[in-house]
Amino acid sequence: MKLFECQNCRQRLYFENTRCEHCGMALGYIPEITTLSALSPSGDGAWKALAASGRTFRFCANASHDACNWLVPQGSKDICSKDIYCHACRHNRTIPNLSDARNLLLWQRIEGAKHRLFYGLLRLGLPLVDKRADAAHGLAFDFLGQAPEPFQESSQVMTGHAEGLITLDISEADDAARERHRLQMAEPYRTLLGHFRHEIGHHYWERLVRGGVWHSAFRELFGDERQDYMTALQNHYSHGPPSDWQDHYISSYASAHPWEDFAECWAHYLHILDTLETAHAFQLQVAPRTGRDFETAQSFDIDPYEEADFDRLFANWPSLTFAINSLSHSMGQPDLYPFVLTPTVMGKLRFVHGLVQANRGQLC
């Protein structure tokens, strides 16, 4: 994720900020130029953006629930949608009952993760259209369920994807409930943002792979997705992954079916891009004082969202993960990055990278 700067006072800003802590100016994110802008009111609920001289915006309707800080152009209609919501929120089909304060809190957390997802998708220029504009190929979200009572199981909503509709159990935004799910499912890594990035992977498999020029290459690398999906999942949950799954898959769940393998790799690719951009924004360098393998500093001096060369993109990733895991251990925590990128997994990530590069610039 990028770092931002207040155009009025140069205070450092972060993606979720809604007001500058130094000068007090309101802030809003302009997705078209990937910038968090200081704002001055211009009347009738409109705002002038200091980062976009001469342009006027209004906040997404979900700003009234403290669930969004994105801006929509004032007095004009967006090419992809004609409503009061921003690029991210217009894809919502169902949201929780907000009269329940706990539901509102969980939905706010959900939107925070979802907006990070859309930040990356928009930066990559991937095709994004909501189901109201294209029922067959569009994307929509149903956020279902009820905020769980303390120490009780949540509702039995199934998080998943079906033909562009992503359903999310809102209890995944409750830390305690998600931790119970993580332990029950024996998953070393389970996050709200990870859910979004995984499920959107299924959507882009349908949009970019199925029936297209990439389909045969997908089958060669990930396997034949025509094997029965429900039978494959039942076998995975009954018998577990193959004993050598670490050699071929990014996670044990990826071994269940080629669709899940692709979705896990897609999510992992987005994780890596976002982390590398953060390292770039902070101008990090990794230069261990010992060991002959790190004789020169590893600098994160490229914008990963703009880098077309896969090898250059991933060149410094191992040194960064080594450093962040060591930092995590120093705080008494397990690996922040509990993954091993074998040659087979790297080949799958290379496939995802090529697919993304081939489909950039297709927002609608």
Coordinates of C-alpha atoms in Angstrom, one line a residue:
M1 CA 0.0 0.0 0.0
K2 CA 1.2 3.5 -0.8
L3 CA 1.8 6.2 1.7
F4 CA 0.1 9.6 1.1
E5 CA 0.7 13.2 2.0
C6 CA -1.7 16.0 3.0
Q7 CA -1.6 18.5 0.1
N8 CA -2.2 21.3 2.7
C9 CA 0.4 20.7 5.4
R10 CA 2.5 17.7 4.1
Q11 CA 1.5 15.5 7.0
R12 CA 2.0 11.8 6.2
L13 CA -1.3 10.0 5.6
Y14 CA -2.5 6.4 5.4
F15 CA -5.1 4.8 3.2
E16 CA -7.9 4.7 5.7
N17 CA -7.5 8.3 7.0
T18 CA -10.5 10.6 6.8
R19 CA -9.1 13.7 8.4
C20 CA -5.5 15.1 8.6
E21 CA -4.4 14.9 12.3
H22 CA -2.1 17.9 11.8
C23 CA -4.2 20.5 9.9
G24 CA -7.7 19.0 10.4
M25 CA -8.7 19.0 6.7
A26 CA -11.1 16.3 5.5
L27 CA -9.6 13.6 3.4
G28 CA -11.0 11.5 0.6
Y29 CA -9.5 8.8 -1.7
I30 CA -9.7 9.4 -5.5
P31 CA -9.4 6.0 -7.1
E32 CA -8.8 7.3 -10.6
I33 CA -5.5 8.9 -9.6
T34 CA -4.8 6.6 -6.6
T35 CA -4.4 9.5 -4.3
L36 CA -5.8 10.5 -0.9
S37 CA -6.7 14.1 -1.2
A38 CA -7.2 17.0 1.3
L39 CA -10.6 18.5 0.7
S40 CA -12.3 21.9 1.1
P41 CA -16.1 22.2 1.1
S42 CA -17.8 23.8 -1.9
G43 CA -21.4 23.6 -0.7
D44 CA -24.3 21.2 -1.2
G45 CA -22.2 18.3 0.1
A46 CA -19.5 18.7 -2.6
W47 CA -15.8 19.0 -2.0
K48 CA -12.9 20.5 -3.9
A49 CA -9.9 18.2 -4.0
L50 CA -6.5 19.8 -3.5
A51 CA -4.9 16.8 -5.3
A52 CA -7.1 17.3 -8.4
S53 CA -7.2 21.1 -9.1
G54 CA -10.4 22.3 -10.6
R55 CA -12.3 19.1 -9.9
T56 CA -15.2 18.7 -7.5
F57 CA -16.3 15.4 -5.7
R58 CA -18.8 14.0 -3.3
F59 CA -18.3 11.2 -0.9
C60 CA -19.6 7.7 -1.6
A61 CA -23.0 7.2 0.1
N62 CA -21.4 4.6 2.5
A63 CA -19.3 7.4 4.0
S64 CA -22.4 8.2 6.1
H65 CA -21.8 4.9 7.9
D66 CA -18.1 5.5 8.4
A67 CA -17.6 2.5 6.0
C68 CA -15.9 4.3 3.0
N69 CA -13.7 7.3 2.4
W70 CA -13.7 7.1 -1.4
L71 CA -14.9 9.9 -3.7
V72 CA -17.2 10.1 -6.7
P73 CA -17.0 12.9 -9.3
Q74 CA -19.6 15.6 -8.7
G75 CA -22.0 16.4 -11.4
S76 CA -20.9 13.6 -13.8
K77 CA -21.8 10.0 -14.3
D78 CA -19.2 7.3 -14.1
I79 CA -18.6 5.2 -17.3
C80 CA -19.2 1.9 -15.4
S81 CA -22.1 2.8 -13.1
K82 CA -24.7 5.6 -12.6
D83 CA -25.3 5.6 -8.9
I84 CA -24.2 7.2 -5.7
Y85 CA -21.5 4.7 -4.8
C86 CA -17.8 4.5 -5.4
H87 CA -15.8 2.0 -7.5
A88 CA -15.7 -0.4 -4.5
C89 CA -19.1 0.0 -2.9
R90 CA -21.2 -0.2 -6.1
H91 CA -20.6 -3.9 -6.2
N92 CA -22.4 -4.5 -2.9
R93 CA -25.7 -6.4 -3.4
T94 CA -26.5 -7.2 0.3
I95 CA -25.2 -5.7 3.5
P96 CA -26.0 -6.6 7.1
N97 CA -28.8 -5.1 9.1
L98 CA -27.1 -1.9 10.3
S99 CA -29.6 -1.3 13.1
D100 CA -27.5 -3.8 15.1
A101 CA -24.4 -2.0 16.3
R102 CA -22.3 -5.1 16.2
N103 CA -23.3 -5.8 12.6
L104 CA -22.3 -2.2 11.7
L105 CA -18.9 -2.7 13.3
L106 CA -18.2 -5.9 11.4
W107 CA -19.4 -4.4 8.2
Q108 CA -17.0 -1.4 8.6
R109 CA -14.2 -3.9 9.0
I110 CA -15.4 -5.8 6.0
E111 CA -15.4 -2.7 3.9
G112 CA -11.9 -1.8 5.1
A113 CA -10.6 -5.1 3.7
K114 CA -12.7 -4.9 0.6
H115 CA -11.4 -1.4 -0.2
R116 CA -7.9 -2.7 0.0
L117 CA -8.8 -5.4 -2.4
F118 CA -10.2 -2.9 -4.9
Y119 CA -7.2 -0.6 -4.5
G120 CA -5.0 -3.4 -5.9
L121 CA -7.5 -4.4 -8.6
L122 CA -7.8 -0.8 -9.8
R123 CA -4.1 -0.3 -9.8
L124 CA -3.7 -3.4 -12.0
G125 CA -6.4 -2.2 -14.3
L126 CA -8.3 -5.5 -14.2
P127 CA -11.8 -5.7 -15.6
L128 CA -14.4 -4.6 -13.0
V129 CA -18.1 -4.3 -13.7
D130 CA -21.0 -4.7 -11.3
K131 CA -23.9 -7.1 -11.8
R132 CA -26.4 -4.4 -12.4
A133 CA -24.5 -3.4 -15.5
D134 CA -23.7 -6.9 -16.6
A135 CA -25.6 -9.7 -14.9
A136 CA -23.7 -12.5 -16.7
H137 CA -20.1 -11.3 -16.1
G138 CA -20.4 -8.7 -13.4
L139 CA -19.3 -8.9 -9.8
A140 CA -21.4 -8.5 -6.6
F141 CA -21.1 -9.1 -2.9
D142 CA -23.5 -10.5 -0.4
F143 CA -22.4 -9.9 3.2
L144 CA -24.7 -12.2 5.2
G145 CA -25.1 -13.6 8.7
Q146 CA -25.3 -12.0 12.2
A147 CA -22.6 -10.8 14.5
P148 CA -21.8 -13.7 16.8
E149 CA -22.4 -13.6 20.5
P150 CA -19.3 -13.9 22.6
F151 CA -18.0 -17.5 22.8
Q152 CA -20.8 -18.8 20.6
E153 CA -20.7 -20.2 17.1
S154 CA -21.7 -17.9 14.3
S155 CA -24.4 -18.5 11.7
Q156 CA -23.9 -21.1 9.1
V157 CA -23.4 -18.8 6.1
M158 CA -21.0 -20.3 3.6
T159 CA -18.3 -17.9 2.3
G160 CA -17.7 -18.6 -1.3
H161 CA -18.1 -17.6 -5.0
A162 CA -20.6 -18.5 -7.7
E163 CA -20.7 -16.9 -11.1
G164 CA -19.5 -13.5 -10.0
L165 CA -21.4 -13.4 -6.7
I166 CA -19.1 -13.5 -3.6
T167 CA -20.8 -14.4 -0.3
L168 CA -19.0 -13.6 2.9
D169 CA -20.1 -14.7 6.4
I170 CA -19.8 -11.4 8.4
S171 CA -18.5 -13.3 11.4
E172 CA -15.2 -13.5 9.6
A173 CA -14.8 -9.9 10.6
D174 CA -15.0 -10.9 14.3
D175 CA -11.5 -11.8 15.4
A176 CA -12.5 -14.4 18.0
A177 CA -14.9 -16.2 15.6
R178 CA -12.3 -16.1 12.7
E179 CA -9.7 -17.6 15.1
R180 CA -12.0 -20.4 16.0
H181 CA -12.6 -21.1 12.3
R182 CA -8.8 -21.0 11.6
L183 CA -8.2 -23.6 14.3
Q184 CA -11.1 -25.8 13.2
M185 CA -9.9 -25.7 9.6
A186 CA -6.2 -26.2 10.5
E187 CA -5.3 -23.1 8.5
P188 CA -2.1 -21.3 9.6
Y189 CA -3.1 -18.1 7.8
R190 CA -6.7 -16.9 7.7
T191 CA -7.5 -13.2 7.3
L192 CA -10.5 -11.1 6.2
L193 CA -8.4 -9.6 3.3
G194 CA -7.3 -13.1 2.4
H195 CA -10.9 -14.2 2.0
F196 CA -11.6 -11.3 -0.4
R197 CA -8.4 -12.0 -2.5
H198 CA -9.1 -15.7 -2.7
E199 CA -12.8 -15.4 -3.7
I200 CA -12.0 -12.7 -6.3
G201 CA -9.5 -15.2 -7.7
H202 CA -12.4 -17.5 -8.6
H203 CA -14.2 -14.6 -10.3
Y204 CA -11.1 -13.8 -12.4
W205 CA -10.7 -17.5 -13.3
E206 CA -14.1 -17.3 -14.9
R207 CA -13.5 -13.9 -16.5
L208 CA -9.9 -14.4 -17.8
V209 CA -9.2 -18.1 -18.0
R210 CA -12.4 -20.1 -18.7
G211 CA -12.8 -20.9 -22.4
G212 CA -10.0 -18.5 -23.4
V213 CA -6.4 -18.6 -24.7
W214 CA -5.1 -19.3 -21.2
H215 CA -7.3 -22.3 -20.5
S216 CA -5.1 -25.0 -21.8
A217 CA -2.0 -23.6 -20.1
F218 CA -4.0 -23.5 -16.9
R219 CA -4.8 -27.2 -17.1
E220 CA -1.2 -28.1 -17.8
L221 CA -0.1 -26.2 -14.7
F222 CA -2.9 -26.5 -12.2
G223 CA -4.7 -29.6 -13.4
D224 CA -8.1 -30.4 -15.1
E225 CA -10.8 -28.4 -13.3
R226 CA -13.5 -30.7 -14.9
Q227 CA -13.0 -33.2 -12.0
D228 CA -16.0 -33.1 -9.7
Y229 CA -15.6 -30.1 -7.4
M230 CA -17.8 -31.3 -4.5
T231 CA -16.3 -34.8 -4.5
A232 CA -12.8 -33.2 -4.5
L233 CA -13.6 -31.0 -1.5
Q234 CA -15.2 -33.9 0.4
N235 CA -12.1 -36.0 -0.2
H236 CA -9.9 -33.1 1.0
Y237 CA -11.8 -32.6 4.2
S238 CA -12.1 -36.4 4.8
H239 CA -8.5 -37.4 4.1
G240 CA -6.5 -34.2 4.1
P241 CA -3.9 -33.0 1.5
P242 CA -1.3 -35.4 -0.1
S243 CA 1.8 -36.0 2.0
D244 CA 4.0 -34.0 -0.4
W245 CA 1.6 -31.1 -0.9
Q246 CA 4.2 -28.5 0.2
D247 CA 6.2 -29.4 -2.9
H248 CA 3.4 -28.5 -5.3
Y249 CA 1.0 -26.1 -3.6
I250 CA 1.0 -22.7 -1.8
S251 CA -1.3 -24.1 0.9
S252 CA -2.9 -27.4 1.8
Y253 CA -6.3 -26.2 0.7
A254 CA -4.9 -25.4 -2.8
S255 CA -4.4 -29.2 -3.2
A256 CA -8.2 -29.8 -3.0
H257 CA -9.0 -28.8 -6.6
P258 CA -7.5 -26.8 -9.5
W259 CA -9.9 -24.0 -8.9
E260 CA -8.8 -23.7 -5.3
D261 CA -5.2 -23.9 -6.4
F262 CA -5.6 -21.0 -8.7
A263 CA -7.6 -18.9 -6.2
E264 CA -5.0 -19.5 -3.5
C265 CA -2.2 -18.5 -5.9
W266 CA -4.1 -15.4 -7.1
A267 CA -4.6 -14.3 -3.5
H268 CA -1.0 -14.9 -2.7
Y269 CA 0.1 -12.8 -5.7
L270 CA -2.0 -9.9 -4.5
H271 CA -0.6 -10.3 -1.0
I272 CA 2.9 -10.1 -2.4
L273 CA 2.2 -7.0 -4.5
D274 CA 0.7 -5.1 -1.6
T275 CA 3.5 -6.0 0.7
L276 CA 6.2 -5.1 -1.8
E277 CA 4.5 -1.7 -2.4
T278 CA 4.5 -1.0 1.3
A279 CA 8.2 -1.9 1.5
H280 CA 8.7 0.5 -1.5
A281 CA 6.7 3.2 0.2
F282 CA 8.8 3.0 3.3
Q283 CA 12.1 2.8 1.3
L284 CA 13.0 -0.4 3.1
Q285 CA 16.4 -2.1 2.8
V286 CA 17.3 -5.5 4.0
A287 CA 21.0 -5.9 4.7
P288 CA 21.8 -8.6 7.3
R289 CA 25.1 -8.1 9.1
T290 CA 26.0 -11.8 8.9
G291 CA 25.9 -14.5 6.2
R292 CA 27.6 -14.5 2.8
D293 CA 24.2 -14.7 0.9
F294 CA 23.5 -11.1 1.7
E295 CA 26.6 -9.1 0.8
T296 CA 24.7 -6.2 -0.6
A297 CA 21.6 -4.4 0.5
Q298 CA 18.3 -5.6 -0.9
S299 CA 16.4 -2.5 -1.9
F300 CA 12.7 -2.3 -2.7
D301 CA 13.0 0.4 -5.3
I302 CA 10.3 -0.6 -7.8
D303 CA 6.6 -0.1 -7.9
P304 CA 5.3 -3.7 -8.0
Y305 CA 2.0 -2.7 -9.7
E306 CA 4.0 -1.3 -12.6
E307 CA 6.6 -4.0 -12.9
A308 CA 6.1 -6.3 -15.9
D309 CA 9.2 -8.4 -15.3
F310 CA 8.3 -11.3 -13.0
D311 CA 11.9 -12.1 -12.1
R312 CA 12.6 -8.5 -11.2
L313 CA 9.4 -8.3 -9.2
F314 CA 10.2 -11.3 -7.0
A315 CA 13.9 -10.9 -6.8
N316 CA 14.0 -9.4 -3.3
W317 CA 10.9 -11.2 -1.9
P318 CA 12.8 -13.9 0.0
S319 CA 15.0 -11.4 1.8
L320 CA 11.9 -9.4 2.9
T321 CA 10.1 -12.4 4.2
F322 CA 13.2 -13.6 6.1
A323 CA 13.3 -10.2 7.8
I324 CA 9.6 -9.9 8.6
N325 CA 9.5 -13.4 10.1
S326 CA 12.5 -12.6 12.2
L327 CA 10.8 -9.4 13.4
S328 CA 7.7 -11.4 14.2
H329 CA 9.7 -13.9 16.2
S330 CA 11.2 -11.1 18.2
M331 CA 7.7 -10.2 19.4
G332 CA 7.0 -13.8 20.4
Q333 CA 4.7 -14.3 17.4
P334 CA 4.9 -17.1 14.8
D335 CA 6.0 -16.5 11.2
L336 CA 4.1 -13.6 9.6
Y337 CA 4.8 -15.3 6.3
P338 CA 4.3 -19.1 6.8
F339 CA 4.8 -20.1 3.2
V340 CA 7.4 -21.8 1.0
L341 CA 7.7 -20.8 -2.6
T342 CA 8.9 -24.0 -4.4
P343 CA 9.8 -24.0 -8.1
T344 CA 6.3 -25.4 -8.9
V345 CA 4.5 -22.7 -6.9
M346 CA 6.7 -20.0 -8.5
G347 CA 5.6 -21.3 -11.8
K348 CA 2.0 -20.9 -10.8
L349 CA 2.6 -17.4 -9.6
R350 CA 4.3 -16.6 -12.9
F351 CA 1.2 -17.8 -14.7
V352 CA -1.0 -15.4 -12.5
H353 CA 1.4 -12.6 -13.3
G354 CA 1.3 -13.2 -17.0
L355 CA -2.5 -13.4 -16.9
V356 CA -2.7 -10.1 -15.1
Q357 CA -0.3 -8.4 -17.4
A358 CA -2.2 -9.6 -20.4
N359 CA -5.5 -8.2 -19.1
R360 CA -4.4 -4.8 -17.7
G361 CA -6.4 -1.7 -18.7
Q362 CA -9.8 -3.4 -18.9
L363 CA -11.7 -1.7 -16.0
C364 CA -15.2 -2.1 -17.6

